[in-house]
């Protein structure tokens, strides 16, 4: 068998301005070039996987590993930067397994139930403040609701000080723009976040010594620190540092921007929004459809082949970058009936918005819970909510691959 000749790399399909995607170009790629080399925004070349089965399999393929953010693209020789601690997405093998065993139970459905009333209280407080400050019954949902809520939820879940946000958020946002940045900028942000996380852990250790209290739900950092001190524990202090960095990178901006997109999607489908308002028991099913229909990301899942492999006749060499694209996979007609249609009653719904396999998103249940509560509280408090401006005229934040409306003007 002869490998198919590799054509010149294509540009990564562009997202239509003023939308979250997925790019329309992926429909053609799914049909004609399901495995194709493309030039990424940073100038590197990678294999794009646009079909559902291929993307899902790639996330779980042990031959494809996530490189360290600080080590990709690779730099040879003396110019290679010193390594950073791996985030959970970058950990491998036994290290990843032992950390996952310690962390995953904290994010199970049952364990996270303590957060549901807290999220409802935060959401209600934000809606009340937004409506109290608006005598004309109009407001911007992004500024008043979508933007502040995910960070407060993250802080109350893991024990991150909200008052420190001006220290850690700028570095977090830098890393989420990494595809278009120079390596020295990425490294500076990574080192700064690690330093902040280590300092925060030291503060918590000192506070524990003074207070002598057992850690409680709502401070997962302290719970994990307590685990590091348990005889026979597999967890070490650096793993807790990595936990803080991982949660900041995965738990804030991604949730904020997906929530904004999800609410815009509901507001532009008023019939489905009204049905959800009248039948709130369907919210969980609706949330999974919003996770499928509204992309969490477009093409920023970098994997690297550790050995040669062939996929759809294309020879992928060891060291090649491979990019499964959930935004395309979740619109694959081979996996989903009428995939471009929003159906809030769709079931089953095996989307891969959270990835798949050993590195599937640890915080998936928290994200689902948060989005469900955001929708429920909004519809309870403002049952007649609707867009106050045409959707096509809204400004967009397109500074990272996590595109979202910069404003969501509504009236009620």
Coordinates of C-alpha atoms in Angstrom, one line a residue:
X1 CA 0.0 0.0 0.0
X2 CA 1.4 3.4 -1.0
X3 CA 0.7 6.4 1.2
X4 CA -1.4 9.1 -0.4
X5 CA 0.7 12.1 -1.5
X6 CA 0.5 15.0 1.1
X7 CA -0.7 18.2 -0.5
X8 CA 0.4 21.6 0.7
X9 CA -1.1 22.6 4.0
X10 CA -4.4 24.4 3.9
X11 CA -5.3 27.4 6.1
X12 CA -7.3 26.5 9.2
X13 CA -10.9 27.2 8.2
X14 CA -11.9 30.7 9.4
X15 CA -14.9 31.3 11.7
X16 CA -17.4 33.7 10.2
X17 CA -17.1 37.0 11.9
X18 CA -19.8 37.6 14.5
X19 CA -20.3 33.9 15.2
X20 CA -18.8 31.3 17.5
X21 CA -18.4 28.8 14.7
X22 CA -17.9 26.1 13.7
X23 CA -16.4 27.3 10.4
X24 CA -18.5 26.3 7.5
X25 CA -15.3 25.0 5.8
X26 CA -15.3 22.0 8.1
X27 CA -18.4 20.5 6.3
X28 CA -16.3 20.2 3.1
X29 CA -13.4 18.8 5.0
X30 CA -15.5 16.2 6.7
X31 CA -16.8 15.1 3.2
X32 CA -13.6 15.4 1.2
X33 CA -10.5 15.7 3.4
X34 CA -11.2 14.3 6.9
X35 CA -7.5 14.2 7.7
X36 CA -5.6 17.2 6.2
X37 CA -2.6 19.2 7.0
X38 CA -3.3 22.8 7.9
X39 CA -1.2 25.8 8.9
X40 CA -2.1 27.0 12.5
X41 CA -2.2 30.6 13.5
X42 CA 1.3 30.4 15.0
X43 CA 2.7 29.2 11.6
X44 CA 3.1 25.5 12.7
X45 CA 1.6 22.7 10.7
X46 CA -0.8 20.1 12.1
X47 CA -3.2 17.4 10.9
X48 CA -6.8 18.5 11.4
X49 CA -9.3 15.7 12.2
X50 CA -12.8 16.9 11.4
X51 CA -15.0 13.8 11.6
X52 CA -16.6 12.7 14.9
X53 CA -15.2 9.1 15.0
X54 CA -11.7 10.2 14.2
X55 CA -11.7 13.1 16.7
X56 CA -13.2 11.0 19.4
X57 CA -10.7 8.2 18.8
X58 CA -7.7 10.6 18.7
X59 CA -8.5 11.9 22.2
X60 CA -8.2 8.4 23.6
X61 CA -5.3 7.2 21.4
X62 CA -2.2 6.5 23.5
X63 CA 0.0 7.1 20.5
X64 CA -1.2 10.8 20.5
X65 CA -0.1 12.8 23.6
X66 CA -0.6 16.4 24.7
X67 CA 2.7 18.3 24.6
X68 CA 3.7 20.7 27.4
X69 CA 2.4 24.1 26.5
X70 CA 5.9 25.3 27.4
X71 CA 7.5 22.8 24.9
X72 CA 5.4 23.1 21.8
X73 CA 6.4 24.0 19.2
X74 CA 9.6 22.3 20.1
X75 CA 12.8 24.3 20.4
X76 CA 16.2 22.5 19.9
X77 CA 19.5 23.0 21.7
X78 CA 20.4 25.6 24.2
X79 CA 17.4 27.8 23.3
X80 CA 15.0 25.3 24.7
X81 CA 13.2 26.9 27.7
X82 CA 13.2 25.3 31.2
X83 CA 10.2 23.0 31.7
X84 CA 7.0 24.2 33.4
X85 CA 4.9 22.0 35.6
X86 CA 2.4 20.1 33.4
X87 CA -1.3 20.9 33.7
X88 CA -3.7 18.0 34.1
X89 CA -4.2 18.0 30.3
X90 CA -0.4 17.5 29.8
X91 CA 0.3 14.9 32.4
X92 CA 1.0 11.4 31.2
X93 CA 1.1 7.8 32.3
X94 CA 1.3 6.9 35.9
X95 CA 1.6 10.6 37.0
X96 CA -1.6 11.4 35.3
X97 CA -3.4 8.3 36.7
X98 CA -2.5 9.0 40.3
X99 CA -3.4 12.7 40.1
X100 CA -6.7 11.9 38.4
X101 CA -7.5 9.3 41.1
X102 CA -7.2 12.0 43.7
X103 CA -8.9 14.9 41.9
X104 CA -11.7 13.2 39.9
X105 CA -13.9 12.2 42.9
X106 CA -14.1 15.9 43.9
X107 CA -15.8 16.6 40.6
X108 CA -18.4 13.8 40.6
X109 CA -22.1 14.7 40.3
X110 CA -22.9 13.8 43.9
X111 CA -19.9 15.5 45.4
X112 CA -20.6 18.7 43.6
X113 CA -24.2 19.0 44.8
X114 CA -23.0 21.3 47.6
X115 CA -22.4 23.9 44.8
X116 CA -25.9 23.9 43.3
X117 CA -27.5 26.2 46.0
X118 CA -24.3 28.4 46.0
X119 CA -24.5 28.8 42.2
X120 CA -28.2 29.6 42.5
X121 CA -27.5 32.2 45.1
X122 CA -24.8 33.9 43.0
X123 CA -27.0 33.9 39.9
X124 CA -30.0 35.3 41.8
X125 CA -27.8 38.0 43.4
X126 CA -26.4 39.0 40.0
X127 CA -29.8 39.2 38.3
X128 CA -31.3 41.2 41.2
X129 CA -28.4 43.7 41.0
X130 CA -28.7 43.9 37.3
X131 CA -32.5 44.6 37.4
X132 CA -32.3 47.0 40.3
X133 CA -29.9 49.2 38.4
X134 CA -32.1 49.3 35.3
X135 CA -35.3 51.4 35.6
X136 CA -35.9 50.9 31.8
X137 CA -35.9 47.1 32.1
X138 CA -32.9 46.7 29.9
X139 CA -29.4 45.5 30.6
X140 CA -26.3 43.8 29.2
X141 CA -26.3 40.1 30.2
X142 CA -22.6 39.8 29.5
X143 CA -21.5 42.5 31.9
X144 CA -24.1 41.9 34.6
X145 CA -24.4 38.1 34.6
X146 CA -22.3 36.1 32.2
X147 CA -18.9 37.6 33.0
X148 CA -18.9 37.7 36.8
X149 CA -20.6 34.4 37.5
X150 CA -18.1 31.7 36.3
X151 CA -15.2 33.2 38.3
X152 CA -17.2 33.4 41.5
X153 CA -18.3 29.8 41.0
X154 CA -14.7 28.7 40.4
X155 CA -13.5 30.6 43.5
X156 CA -16.2 29.2 45.7
X157 CA -15.6 25.6 44.5
X158 CA -11.8 25.4 44.7
X159 CA -11.0 28.1 47.3
X160 CA -9.4 30.6 44.9
X161 CA -9.5 34.2 46.4
X162 CA -11.8 36.4 44.3
X163 CA -9.9 39.4 45.6
X164 CA -6.7 38.2 43.9
X165 CA -8.3 38.2 40.4
X166 CA -6.3 41.2 39.2
X167 CA -3.2 39.0 39.8
X168 CA -4.1 35.8 38.1
X169 CA -6.6 36.7 35.4
X170 CA -4.3 38.6 33.1
X171 CA -1.9 35.6 32.9
X172 CA -4.8 33.2 32.4
X173 CA -6.1 35.3 29.5
X174 CA -2.6 35.4 28.0
X175 CA -2.4 31.6 28.0
X176 CA -5.8 31.3 26.3
X177 CA -4.4 33.4 23.5
X178 CA -1.3 31.3 23.2
X179 CA -1.9 30.2 19.6
X180 CA -0.9 33.7 18.4
X181 CA 1.8 34.5 20.9
X182 CA 5.6 34.2 21.0
X183 CA 7.0 31.4 23.3
X184 CA 8.5 34.0 25.7
X185 CA 5.1 35.5 26.3
X186 CA 3.6 32.1 27.0
X187 CA 6.3 31.1 29.3
X188 CA 6.2 34.4 31.3
X189 CA 2.4 33.8 31.8
X190 CA 2.9 30.2 32.8
X191 CA 5.7 30.9 35.3
X192 CA 3.6 33.8 36.8
X193 CA 0.6 31.6 37.3
X194 CA 2.7 28.8 38.9
X195 CA 4.3 31.4 41.2
X196 CA 0.9 32.7 42.2
X197 CA -0.4 29.2 42.8
X198 CA 2.6 28.3 44.9
X199 CA 2.3 31.5 46.9
X200 CA -1.5 30.9 47.5
X201 CA -0.8 27.3 48.7
X202 CA 1.8 28.6 51.1
X203 CA -0.8 31.1 52.5
X204 CA -3.3 28.3 52.9
X205 CA -0.8 26.1 54.7
X206 CA 0.0 28.9 57.1
X207 CA -3.7 29.6 57.7
X208 CA -4.3 25.9 58.4
X209 CA -1.5 26.0 61.0
X210 CA -3.2 28.9 62.8
X211 CA -6.8 27.7 62.6
X212 CA -6.3 24.0 63.0
X213 CA -9.6 23.4 61.2
X214 CA -10.3 20.5 58.8
X215 CA -10.8 21.7 55.2
X216 CA -14.4 22.0 54.0
X217 CA -16.2 21.6 50.6
X218 CA -15.7 24.9 48.8
X219 CA -12.0 24.8 49.2
X220 CA -10.7 22.0 47.0
X221 CA -7.1 23.4 47.3
X222 CA -7.1 22.7 51.0
X223 CA -8.7 19.3 50.5
X224 CA -5.9 18.3 48.1
X225 CA -3.3 19.8 50.4
X226 CA -4.7 17.6 53.2
X227 CA -4.4 14.6 50.9
X228 CA -0.7 15.3 50.3
X229 CA -0.1 14.9 54.0
X230 CA -2.0 11.6 54.3
X231 CA 0.3 8.6 54.9
X232 CA 0.7 6.8 51.7
X233 CA -0.7 9.6 49.6
X234 CA 0.1 9.6 45.9
X235 CA -0.3 13.4 45.6
X236 CA 2.5 15.9 46.1
X237 CA 2.5 19.7 46.5
X238 CA 3.5 20.4 42.9
X239 CA 0.3 18.5 41.8
X240 CA -1.8 21.0 43.8
X241 CA 0.1 23.8 42.1
X242 CA -0.8 22.2 38.8
X243 CA -4.4 21.9 39.9
X244 CA -4.7 25.6 40.5
X245 CA -3.2 26.5 37.1
X246 CA -5.4 23.9 35.3
X247 CA -8.6 25.2 36.9
X248 CA -7.7 28.8 36.0
X249 CA -7.0 27.9 32.4
X250 CA -10.0 25.6 32.0
X251 CA -12.6 26.8 34.4
X252 CA -13.0 30.6 33.8
X253 CA -12.8 32.1 30.3
X254 CA -14.1 28.9 28.6
X255 CA -17.2 28.8 30.8
X256 CA -17.8 32.5 30.5
X257 CA -17.6 32.6 26.7
X258 CA -19.6 29.4 26.2
X259 CA -22.3 30.7 28.6
X260 CA -22.6 33.9 26.6
X261 CA -22.9 31.9 23.3
X262 CA -25.4 29.5 24.8
X263 CA -27.6 32.4 26.1
X264 CA -27.4 34.1 22.7
X265 CA -28.4 30.8 21.0
X266 CA -31.4 30.5 23.3
X267 CA -32.4 34.1 22.8
X268 CA -32.3 33.7 19.0
X269 CA -34.5 30.6 19.2
X270 CA -37.4 32.1 21.2
X271 CA -39.8 29.2 20.7
X272 CA -37.3 26.8 22.2
X273 CA -36.5 29.2 25.0
X274 CA -40.2 29.5 25.9
X275 CA -40.5 25.7 25.9
X276 CA -37.6 25.5 28.3
X277 CA -39.1 28.2 30.5
X278 CA -42.4 26.2 30.7
X279 CA -40.7 22.8 31.1
X280 CA -37.6 23.4 33.3
X281 CA -37.2 19.6 33.8
X282 CA -35.7 19.5 30.4
X283 CA -32.8 21.8 31.3
X284 CA -30.2 19.1 31.7
X285 CA -31.0 17.7 28.2
X286 CA -31.0 21.2 26.8
X287 CA -27.6 21.9 28.4
X288 CA -26.0 18.9 26.6
X289 CA -27.5 20.1 23.3
X290 CA -26.0 23.6 23.9
X291 CA -22.6 22.0 24.6
X292 CA -22.9 20.1 21.3
X293 CA -24.3 22.9 19.2
X294 CA -22.3 25.8 20.5
X295 CA -18.5 25.2 20.1
X296 CA -16.4 25.4 23.3
X297 CA -13.4 25.7 21.0
X298 CA -12.5 25.4 17.3
X299 CA -9.0 24.1 16.6
X300 CA -6.9 24.4 19.7
X301 CA -6.5 20.7 20.9
X302 CA -2.9 20.0 20.1
X303 CA -1.8 16.4 20.3
X304 CA 1.6 15.0 19.1
X305 CA 2.2 11.6 17.5
X306 CA 4.7 9.5 19.4
X307 CA 4.9 7.0 16.6
X308 CA 4.0 6.8 12.9
X309 CA 0.4 6.0 12.1
X310 CA -1.9 6.1 9.1
X311 CA -5.4 7.5 9.1
X312 CA -7.6 7.7 6.0
X313 CA -4.6 7.0 3.9
X314 CA -2.6 9.9 5.3
X315 CA 0.8 9.0 6.9
X316 CA 1.2 10.8 10.2
X317 CA 4.8 10.8 11.3
X318 CA 6.2 10.7 14.8
X319 CA 6.5 14.2 16.0
X320 CA 3.6 15.5 13.8
X321 CA 0.9 17.6 15.5
X322 CA -2.6 16.3 15.3
X323 CA -5.7 18.5 16.1
X324 CA -9.1 16.9 16.7
X325 CA -11.7 19.6 16.2
X326 CA -14.8 19.0 18.5
X327 CA -16.6 22.0 16.9
X328 CA -16.6 20.1 13.6
X329 CA -17.0 16.6 15.1
X330 CA -20.1 17.7 17.0
X331 CA -21.7 18.7 13.7
X332 CA -20.9 15.5 11.9
X333 CA -24.1 14.1 10.2
X334 CA -22.7 10.6 10.6
X335 CA -23.0 11.0 14.3
X336 CA -25.9 13.4 14.8
X337 CA -29.2 13.6 12.9
X338 CA -29.7 17.0 11.4
X339 CA -26.6 18.2 13.2
X340 CA -26.9 22.0 12.3
X341 CA -30.3 22.2 13.9
X342 CA -30.6 23.1 17.6
X343 CA -32.8 20.5 19.3
X344 CA -33.0 21.0 23.1
X345 CA -34.7 17.6 23.4
X346 CA -32.0 15.7 21.5
X347 CA -31.1 12.4 23.1
X348 CA -28.9 10.5 23.1
X349 CA -26.3 13.2 22.7
X350 CA -22.7 11.8 22.7
X351 CA -21.0 15.1 22.0
X352 CA -17.3 15.5 22.6
X353 CA -17.3 19.1 23.9
X354 CA -15.3 17.9 26.9
X355 CA -13.0 15.7 24.9
X356 CA -12.9 11.9 25.4
X357 CA -10.8 9.3 27.1
X358 CA -8.3 9.7 30.0
X359 CA -8.0 13.5 29.5
X360 CA -11.7 14.2 29.2
X361 CA -12.5 17.4 31.1
X362 CA -12.5 16.9 34.9
X363 CA -14.9 19.8 35.5
X364 CA -17.5 18.6 33.0
X365 CA -20.2 18.1 35.7
X366 CA -19.5 21.5 37.3
X367 CA -19.8 23.1 33.8
X368 CA -23.1 21.4 33.2
X369 CA -24.5 22.3 36.6
X370 CA -23.4 25.9 36.2
X371 CA -25.0 26.4 32.8
X372 CA -28.2 24.7 33.9
X373 CA -28.5 27.0 36.9
X374 CA -27.7 30.1 34.9
X375 CA -30.5 29.3 32.5
X376 CA -33.0 28.3 35.2
X377 CA -32.4 31.4 37.3
X378 CA -32.6 33.7 34.3
X379 CA -35.9 32.3 33.2
X380 CA -37.3 32.3 36.8
X381 CA -36.3 35.9 37.4
X382 CA -36.9 37.3 33.9
X383 CA -39.5 35.0 32.2
X384 CA -40.0 37.4 29.4
X385 CA -36.4 38.1 28.6
X386 CA -35.5 38.8 25.0
X387 CA -32.8 40.4 22.9
X388 CA -33.1 44.2 22.9
X389 CA -31.0 44.5 19.6
X390 CA -30.8 42.4 16.5
X391 CA -28.4 39.5 16.9
X392 CA -26.5 40.4 13.7
X393 CA -25.6 43.9 15.1
X394 CA -24.0 42.6 18.3
X395 CA -20.2 43.2 18.9
X396 CA -18.1 40.2 19.4
X397 CA -15.0 39.3 21.4
X398 CA -12.8 37.5 18.9
X399 CA -9.4 37.9 20.6
X400 CA -9.1 34.2 21.3
X401 CA -10.5 31.0 19.7
X402 CA -13.1 31.1 22.4
X403 CA -15.3 33.6 20.5
X404 CA -18.3 35.1 22.2
X405 CA -20.6 38.1 22.1
X406 CA -19.0 41.1 23.8
X407 CA -22.5 42.4 24.8
X408 CA -25.9 40.7 25.1
X409 CA -28.4 43.6 25.4
X410 CA -31.8 42.3 26.7
X411 CA -35.1 43.6 27.9
X412 CA -37.7 42.0 30.1

